[in-house]
Amino acid sequence: MAPSGENVVVSSQNLEKLLSMKGGKGEASYANNCQAQAQHARSMLHLLEETLDRVHLDSVVAGRAFAVADLGCSSGTNTIHNVEAIIKYMAKRFEAVGRELPEFSAFFSDLPSNDFNTLFQLLPPLAGDSMEELLAANGHRSYFAAAVPGSFYRRLFPARSVDVFYSAFSLHWLSQVPDAVLDKRSTAYNKGRVFIHGANESTVSAYKKQFQIDLAAFLRSRSTEMRRGGTMFLTCLGRTCVDPTDQGGAGLLFGTHFQDAWDDLVQEGLIASEKRDNFNIPVYAPSLQDFKEVVEADGSFAINKLEVFRGGSPLVVSLPDDATEIGRAMANSCRAVSGVLVDAHIGDRLSEELFSRVASRAASQANELLEQLQFFHIVASLSFA
C-alpha cells in the first residue's frame, strides 16, 4: 500500500526506491500503454542499424558472449523486441563476413523497483543448444537473459564487458528532483506547479543542471563498461524549442491537464497546496545543444549521429473521434509513467481521483490534444572517441 499521510519528497534515494513505470498488466500498466513507444522505436530502426554497423567485429574475441544491455528496460514487450532486433542484426553481420556466431547475452537493467517479474514472464523460451539452432527457432529466444537492477547513473557492469548499450525513452528521467525546486527559500522553488513547463528561469536552470550532472555520470559509467569497438544508441524525450521552459510534448503530458488535475484537488480541499508543491515530475526534455554540450565536455565518446527525431503522438487510440477514449488514453499514458510516484505521494485513493480528472479534462479538449501532443526525441549514436 502506498503511503498516504506524509509527503514523499523525491530525493535521489527515494526516487531509486520508488520510480518505475507502472507494473503488472492492468489497464494503466506500462505493458499496456507502450504502443506509441513501440511505434517510435520501429520508426528509428534504421538509425539503430546504422549504429550497429559501427561495432568492430574484429574486437569480438572467440569464446566469449556478445553482450547487449538495455538501460531503463521497464516491463513491457518493447525491450524484448528491441534487444531481439539488435541480436538478429548482429548475427547477420557475423554471418555476412563468415565469422562463427558468438553466443549472445542480454542484460535488462532498470531500477530495483521495476517490475522484472512481468518482463521475464513476457520473454519467449530459450530453445536449442547451438546459436544456429537458437536463431533459427521461430518464437524462441536466441540469447541468454539476465536482470541487472540499479541506476544507470552509476556503474552497473564490469569494466569492458558490454558490446552494445541501448537505452530508449529513459534518459529524460532525472536521478532526483533538484533540491532547490522543493526548497521554499530558493528562487527555484516551483510553487504552484508539478513540472517545469512554464516555470521560472531559476527552476528550469536547476532542472537543466541536474540533467547535465546525470548525463555526465551516465557517460562516465558507460565509458568504463563498454568494450573497445562497441557502440551506444540512446533516445530520450527532447524538445525543438531553445527555451527550456517550453518542454514540448513532455510539457503537454505533465504541464497541462495533469497540472490542472492537481489544482482541482487543491481547490476542492482534497489536498493542501503544499502537498502539491512538494511533488514535481523528475523529467527534463533536453535540446540537441543541451545533449551535445554534455557529451563533448565528457570527451569519452565521439558523436556518430545526433539529431531530433519526430516521434508522433503518445496517444494510440482506435476511435480518434471518441473524446472519452482519448481522455482515457491520456490519463493511462500519464499514469503508466508517473502513477507510481503519484501513488507514493498522495495514496491510492487520491491518485484515482487525480487521474480521473486528467481523463475528463483531456476528453473535453480531445481534438486539440490529438493535434498538439507530439513527441520529439533526441537520438544519439556514440562510439569511443
Coordinates of C-alpha atoms in Angstrom, one line a residue:
M1 CA 0.0 0.0 0.0
A2 CA 1.4 3.4 -1.0
P3 CA 1.9 5.8 1.9
S4 CA -0.9 8.3 2.1
G5 CA -0.1 10.5 5.1
E6 CA 3.3 12.0 4.5
N7 CA 4.7 13.7 1.5
V8 CA 7.3 11.6 -0.3
V9 CA 9.9 14.1 -1.4
V10 CA 11.7 12.9 -4.5
S11 CA 15.2 12.8 -3.3
S12 CA 17.8 10.7 -5.1
Q13 CA 17.5 7.9 -2.5
N14 CA 13.7 7.9 -2.5
L15 CA 13.5 8.1 -6.3
E16 CA 15.6 5.0 -6.7
K17 CA 13.4 3.1 -4.4
L18 CA 10.1 4.3 -5.9
L19 CA 10.5 5.1 -9.6
S20 CA 9.3 2.6 -12.1
M21 CA 6.8 2.5 -14.9
K22 CA 3.5 1.1 -13.6
G23 CA 3.9 -2.6 -13.3
G24 CA 1.6 -5.6 -13.9
K25 CA -0.7 -6.0 -16.9
G26 CA -3.7 -3.8 -15.9
E27 CA -5.3 -1.0 -17.9
A28 CA -2.9 1.7 -16.7
S29 CA 0.2 -0.5 -16.7
Y30 CA 3.2 0.4 -18.8
A31 CA 2.9 -3.0 -20.5
N32 CA -0.5 -1.9 -21.9
N33 CA 0.4 1.7 -22.6
C34 CA 3.7 1.5 -24.5
Q35 CA 2.3 1.1 -28.1
A36 CA 3.4 4.6 -29.0
Q37 CA 7.0 3.9 -27.8
A38 CA 6.9 0.7 -29.9
Q39 CA 5.9 2.7 -33.0
H40 CA 8.6 5.3 -32.3
A41 CA 11.3 2.6 -31.8
R42 CA 10.3 0.9 -35.1
S43 CA 10.5 4.2 -37.0
M44 CA 14.0 4.7 -35.7
L45 CA 15.2 1.1 -36.5
H46 CA 17.3 2.3 -39.5
L47 CA 19.2 4.6 -37.1
L48 CA 19.8 1.8 -34.7
E49 CA 21.1 -0.4 -37.5
E50 CA 23.5 2.4 -38.6
T51 CA 24.9 2.4 -35.1
L52 CA 25.2 -1.4 -35.1
D53 CA 27.2 -1.2 -38.3
R54 CA 29.9 0.6 -36.3
V55 CA 30.5 -2.3 -34.0
H56 CA 34.0 -3.7 -34.7
L57 CA 33.6 -7.4 -35.3
D58 CA 37.3 -8.0 -35.1
S59 CA 37.2 -6.9 -31.4
V60 CA 34.8 -9.7 -30.6
V61 CA 37.0 -12.5 -29.1
A62 CA 36.2 -16.1 -29.8
G63 CA 34.8 -17.9 -26.9
R64 CA 33.0 -15.0 -25.2
A65 CA 29.4 -13.9 -25.4
F66 CA 28.4 -10.8 -27.3
A67 CA 26.8 -8.6 -24.7
V68 CA 23.8 -6.3 -25.2
A69 CA 22.5 -4.1 -22.4
D70 CA 19.1 -2.3 -22.4
L71 CA 19.3 0.5 -19.8
G72 CA 15.9 1.6 -18.5
C73 CA 14.2 -1.5 -19.8
S74 CA 10.9 -1.2 -17.9
S75 CA 8.4 -4.1 -18.0
G76 CA 6.8 -4.3 -21.5
T77 CA 7.4 -6.2 -24.7
N78 CA 9.2 -3.3 -26.3
T79 CA 12.5 -4.0 -24.6
I80 CA 12.3 -7.7 -25.7
H81 CA 11.6 -6.7 -29.4
N82 CA 14.4 -4.1 -29.3
V83 CA 17.0 -6.5 -27.9
E84 CA 16.0 -9.2 -30.4
A85 CA 16.3 -6.7 -33.2
I86 CA 19.9 -5.9 -32.1
I87 CA 20.9 -9.5 -31.8
K88 CA 19.4 -10.6 -35.1
Y89 CA 21.1 -7.8 -36.9
M90 CA 24.5 -8.5 -35.3
A91 CA 24.1 -12.2 -36.2
K92 CA 23.6 -11.2 -39.8
R93 CA 26.7 -9.1 -39.7
F94 CA 28.8 -12.0 -38.3
E95 CA 27.3 -14.4 -41.0
A96 CA 28.0 -11.9 -43.8
V97 CA 31.7 -12.0 -43.1
G98 CA 31.9 -15.7 -42.5
R99 CA 32.5 -15.4 -38.8
E100 CA 31.4 -18.0 -36.4
L101 CA 28.4 -16.8 -34.4
P102 CA 29.2 -15.9 -30.8
E103 CA 26.7 -16.7 -28.0
F104 CA 24.6 -13.6 -27.2
S105 CA 23.7 -12.3 -23.7
A106 CA 21.1 -9.7 -23.0
F107 CA 21.1 -7.6 -19.8
F108 CA 17.8 -6.0 -18.9
S109 CA 18.6 -3.2 -16.5
D110 CA 16.4 -0.8 -14.5
L111 CA 15.8 0.4 -11.0
P112 CA 15.2 -2.3 -8.4
S113 CA 11.5 -1.1 -8.2
N114 CA 11.0 -2.1 -11.8
D115 CA 8.5 -5.0 -12.4
F116 CA 11.1 -7.5 -13.6
N117 CA 8.6 -10.4 -12.9
T118 CA 6.2 -9.2 -15.6
L119 CA 9.1 -8.5 -18.0
F120 CA 10.5 -12.1 -17.7
Q121 CA 7.1 -13.6 -18.0
L122 CA 6.9 -12.0 -21.4
L123 CA 10.3 -13.5 -22.5
P124 CA 10.0 -16.3 -25.1
P125 CA 11.5 -19.6 -24.1
L126 CA 15.1 -20.5 -24.9
A127 CA 15.4 -23.4 -27.3
G128 CA 18.3 -25.4 -28.8
D129 CA 21.9 -25.8 -27.8
S130 CA 23.9 -24.0 -30.6
M131 CA 23.5 -20.4 -31.7
E132 CA 22.4 -21.5 -35.1
E133 CA 19.5 -23.5 -33.6
L134 CA 18.6 -20.7 -31.3
L135 CA 18.5 -18.1 -34.1
A136 CA 16.5 -20.5 -36.4
A137 CA 13.8 -21.3 -33.8
N138 CA 10.9 -19.0 -34.5
G139 CA 9.1 -17.8 -31.4
H140 CA 12.0 -18.7 -29.2
R141 CA 14.8 -16.7 -27.6
S142 CA 18.3 -16.7 -29.2
Y143 CA 20.1 -15.2 -26.2
F144 CA 20.7 -15.7 -22.5
A145 CA 18.9 -13.2 -20.4
A146 CA 19.6 -11.6 -17.0
A147 CA 18.3 -8.7 -14.9
V148 CA 20.7 -6.0 -13.7
P149 CA 19.0 -3.8 -11.0
G150 CA 20.4 -0.4 -10.3
S151 CA 20.6 3.2 -11.5
F152 CA 22.2 3.8 -14.9
Y153 CA 23.7 7.0 -13.5
R154 CA 26.2 4.7 -11.7
R155 CA 28.3 1.6 -12.7
L156 CA 26.2 -1.5 -13.4
F157 CA 28.7 -3.8 -15.2
P158 CA 32.3 -5.0 -15.0
A159 CA 34.8 -3.0 -17.0
R160 CA 34.9 -3.6 -20.7
S161 CA 32.1 -6.2 -20.6
V162 CA 29.3 -4.8 -22.9
D163 CA 29.4 -4.5 -26.7
V164 CA 26.2 -2.6 -27.3
F165 CA 24.4 -0.2 -24.9
Y166 CA 20.8 0.6 -25.8
S167 CA 18.5 3.0 -24.0
A168 CA 15.2 4.1 -25.2
F169 CA 12.9 6.8 -23.7
S170 CA 14.7 6.8 -20.3
L171 CA 17.4 9.4 -20.1
H172 CA 15.0 12.3 -19.7
W173 CA 14.2 10.8 -16.2
L174 CA 16.5 12.6 -13.7
S175 CA 18.1 10.9 -10.7
Q176 CA 16.1 13.3 -8.5
V177 CA 14.1 16.4 -8.4
P178 CA 16.7 19.1 -7.8
D179 CA 16.8 20.1 -4.1
A180 CA 16.3 23.8 -4.8
V181 CA 13.0 23.1 -6.6
L182 CA 11.5 21.8 -3.4
D183 CA 13.1 24.4 -1.1
K184 CA 10.7 27.3 -0.2
R185 CA 13.7 29.5 0.5
S186 CA 15.0 29.1 -3.0
T187 CA 14.2 31.2 -6.1
A188 CA 13.9 27.9 -7.9
Y189 CA 11.0 26.8 -5.7
N190 CA 8.4 25.6 -8.1
K191 CA 5.4 26.9 -6.2
G192 CA 2.0 26.0 -7.7
R193 CA 3.5 23.6 -10.3
V194 CA 4.3 19.9 -10.6
F195 CA 6.5 20.2 -13.6
I196 CA 8.9 22.8 -15.1
H197 CA 6.9 23.6 -18.2
G198 CA 6.2 27.3 -18.0
A199 CA 8.2 27.6 -14.7
N200 CA 10.6 30.5 -13.9
E201 CA 14.2 30.7 -15.1
S202 CA 15.7 29.6 -11.8
T203 CA 13.6 26.5 -11.6
V204 CA 14.4 25.5 -15.2
S205 CA 18.1 26.1 -14.6
A206 CA 18.1 23.8 -11.6
Y207 CA 16.5 21.1 -13.7
K208 CA 19.0 21.6 -16.6
K209 CA 21.9 21.4 -14.2
Q210 CA 20.6 18.2 -12.8
F211 CA 20.3 16.8 -16.3
Q212 CA 23.9 17.8 -17.1
I213 CA 25.1 16.1 -13.9
D214 CA 23.2 13.0 -14.5
L215 CA 24.1 12.6 -18.2
A216 CA 27.8 13.2 -17.4
A217 CA 27.6 10.4 -14.7
F218 CA 25.9 8.1 -17.2
L219 CA 28.6 8.6 -19.8
R220 CA 31.4 8.1 -17.2
S221 CA 30.0 4.8 -16.2
R222 CA 29.5 3.6 -19.8
S223 CA 33.0 4.7 -20.8
T224 CA 34.3 2.1 -18.3
E225 CA 31.9 -0.7 -19.0
M226 CA 31.8 -0.6 -22.9
R227 CA 34.2 -2.8 -24.8
R228 CA 36.6 -1.2 -27.3
G229 CA 34.9 -1.4 -30.7
G230 CA 31.4 -1.2 -29.1
T231 CA 28.7 1.4 -29.6
M232 CA 25.8 3.1 -27.8
F233 CA 22.4 4.0 -29.1
L234 CA 20.4 6.4 -26.9
T235 CA 17.0 8.0 -27.3
C236 CA 15.2 10.3 -24.9
L237 CA 12.4 12.9 -24.9
G238 CA 13.7 16.1 -26.4
R239 CA 12.5 19.5 -27.5
T240 CA 12.9 21.7 -30.5
C241 CA 12.5 25.0 -28.7
V242 CA 15.6 26.7 -27.5
D243 CA 13.8 27.9 -24.4
P244 CA 13.8 25.1 -21.8
T245 CA 10.6 26.5 -20.1
D246 CA 8.8 25.0 -23.2
Q247 CA 9.2 21.3 -22.7
G248 CA 7.3 20.4 -25.9
G249 CA 5.4 17.1 -25.7
A250 CA 6.6 16.5 -22.2
G251 CA 5.1 19.8 -21.2
L252 CA 1.7 18.9 -22.6
L253 CA 1.8 15.5 -20.9
F254 CA 2.8 16.8 -17.5
G255 CA 2.1 20.5 -17.6
T256 CA -1.5 20.9 -18.8
H257 CA -4.3 18.5 -17.9
F258 CA -2.1 16.8 -15.3
Q259 CA -1.2 20.1 -13.7
D260 CA -4.9 21.2 -13.8
A261 CA -5.9 17.9 -12.1
W262 CA -3.6 18.6 -9.2
D263 CA -5.1 22.1 -8.9
D264 CA -8.6 20.6 -8.8
L265 CA -7.6 18.5 -5.8
V266 CA -6.2 21.6 -4.1
Q267 CA -9.3 23.8 -4.9
E268 CA -11.6 21.1 -3.7
G269 CA -9.8 20.8 -0.4
L270 CA -8.7 17.2 -1.0
I271 CA -5.0 18.0 -0.6
A272 CA -3.1 21.1 0.7
S273 CA -1.4 23.3 -1.8
E274 CA 1.9 22.5 -0.1
K275 CA 1.3 18.8 -0.8
R276 CA 1.0 19.6 -4.5
D277 CA 4.1 21.9 -4.4
N278 CA 6.2 19.1 -2.8
F279 CA 5.6 16.9 -5.9
N280 CA 7.5 17.5 -9.1
I281 CA 8.0 15.2 -12.1
P282 CA 11.7 14.5 -12.3
V283 CA 11.8 14.8 -16.1
Y284 CA 13.9 17.2 -18.3
A285 CA 13.5 17.1 -22.1
P286 CA 16.8 18.5 -23.4
S287 CA 17.5 20.3 -26.6
L288 CA 20.1 19.0 -29.1
Q289 CA 22.5 21.6 -27.8
D290 CA 21.9 20.5 -24.2
F291 CA 22.8 16.9 -25.0
K292 CA 25.8 17.8 -27.2
E293 CA 27.4 20.0 -24.7
V294 CA 27.5 17.2 -22.1
V295 CA 28.9 14.6 -24.5
E296 CA 31.6 16.9 -25.7
A297 CA 32.5 18.1 -22.2
D298 CA 32.9 14.4 -21.1
G299 CA 35.1 13.7 -24.1
S300 CA 34.9 9.9 -23.8
F301 CA 32.7 9.4 -26.8
A302 CA 32.6 10.5 -30.4
I303 CA 29.2 11.5 -31.8
N304 CA 28.4 9.5 -34.9
K305 CA 24.9 10.9 -35.1
L306 CA 22.9 13.3 -33.0
E307 CA 19.5 14.6 -34.2
V308 CA 16.0 15.4 -33.2
F309 CA 13.5 12.8 -34.4
R310 CA 9.8 13.4 -34.6
G311 CA 8.1 10.5 -32.8
G312 CA 4.5 11.5 -33.1
S313 CA 1.7 11.3 -30.5
P314 CA 2.0 9.2 -27.4
L315 CA -1.8 8.5 -27.6
V316 CA -2.7 5.4 -29.5
V317 CA -6.5 5.2 -29.9
S318 CA -8.8 3.0 -32.1
L319 CA -11.5 5.7 -32.2
P320 CA -10.0 9.1 -32.8
D321 CA -13.4 10.7 -32.8
D322 CA -14.3 9.3 -29.3
A323 CA -13.4 12.0 -26.8
T324 CA -13.9 9.6 -23.9
E325 CA -11.3 7.1 -25.3
I326 CA -8.9 10.0 -25.9
G327 CA -9.3 11.2 -22.4
R328 CA -8.8 7.7 -21.0
A329 CA -5.7 7.2 -23.2
M330 CA -4.2 10.4 -22.0
A331 CA -4.8 9.5 -18.3
N332 CA -3.4 6.0 -18.8
S333 CA -0.4 7.3 -20.7
C334 CA 0.4 9.7 -17.9
R335 CA -0.4 7.2 -15.2
A336 CA 1.8 4.5 -16.7
V337 CA 4.9 6.6 -16.4
S338 CA 4.1 8.7 -13.3
G339 CA 1.5 6.8 -11.4
V340 CA 3.9 5.0 -9.0
L341 CA 5.3 8.4 -7.9
V342 CA 1.8 9.9 -7.5
D343 CA 0.6 6.9 -5.5
A344 CA 3.5 7.2 -3.1
H345 CA 2.9 10.9 -2.7
I346 CA -0.9 11.1 -2.1
G347 CA -2.0 7.5 -1.7
D348 CA -4.1 5.2 -4.0
R349 CA -7.5 6.8 -3.4
L350 CA -6.4 10.4 -4.2
S351 CA -4.4 9.1 -7.1
E352 CA -7.6 7.6 -8.6
E353 CA -9.2 11.0 -8.1
L354 CA -6.4 12.8 -9.8
F355 CA -6.2 10.6 -12.9
S356 CA -10.0 10.6 -13.2
R357 CA -9.8 14.4 -13.5
V358 CA -6.9 14.1 -16.1
A359 CA -9.2 11.9 -18.2
S360 CA -12.2 14.2 -18.0
R361 CA -10.1 17.3 -18.7
A362 CA -8.4 15.7 -21.6
A363 CA -11.7 14.4 -23.0
S364 CA -13.0 18.0 -23.0
Q365 CA -10.2 19.0 -25.4
A366 CA -9.8 15.8 -27.3
N367 CA -9.4 17.2 -30.8
E368 CA -6.8 19.8 -29.8
L369 CA -4.9 17.1 -27.7
L370 CA -4.6 14.7 -30.7
E371 CA -3.3 17.5 -32.9
Q372 CA -0.9 19.2 -30.4
L373 CA 0.5 16.3 -28.3
Q374 CA 3.6 15.3 -30.4
F375 CA 6.8 13.9 -29.0
F376 CA 10.2 14.7 -30.3
H377 CA 13.2 12.6 -29.3
I378 CA 16.9 13.2 -29.1
V379 CA 18.6 10.3 -30.9
A380 CA 22.3 9.8 -30.2
S381 CA 24.8 7.2 -31.7
L382 CA 28.0 7.2 -29.8
S383 CA 31.3 5.3 -30.0
F384 CA 34.6 5.7 -28.2
A385 CA 36.4 8.9 -29.2

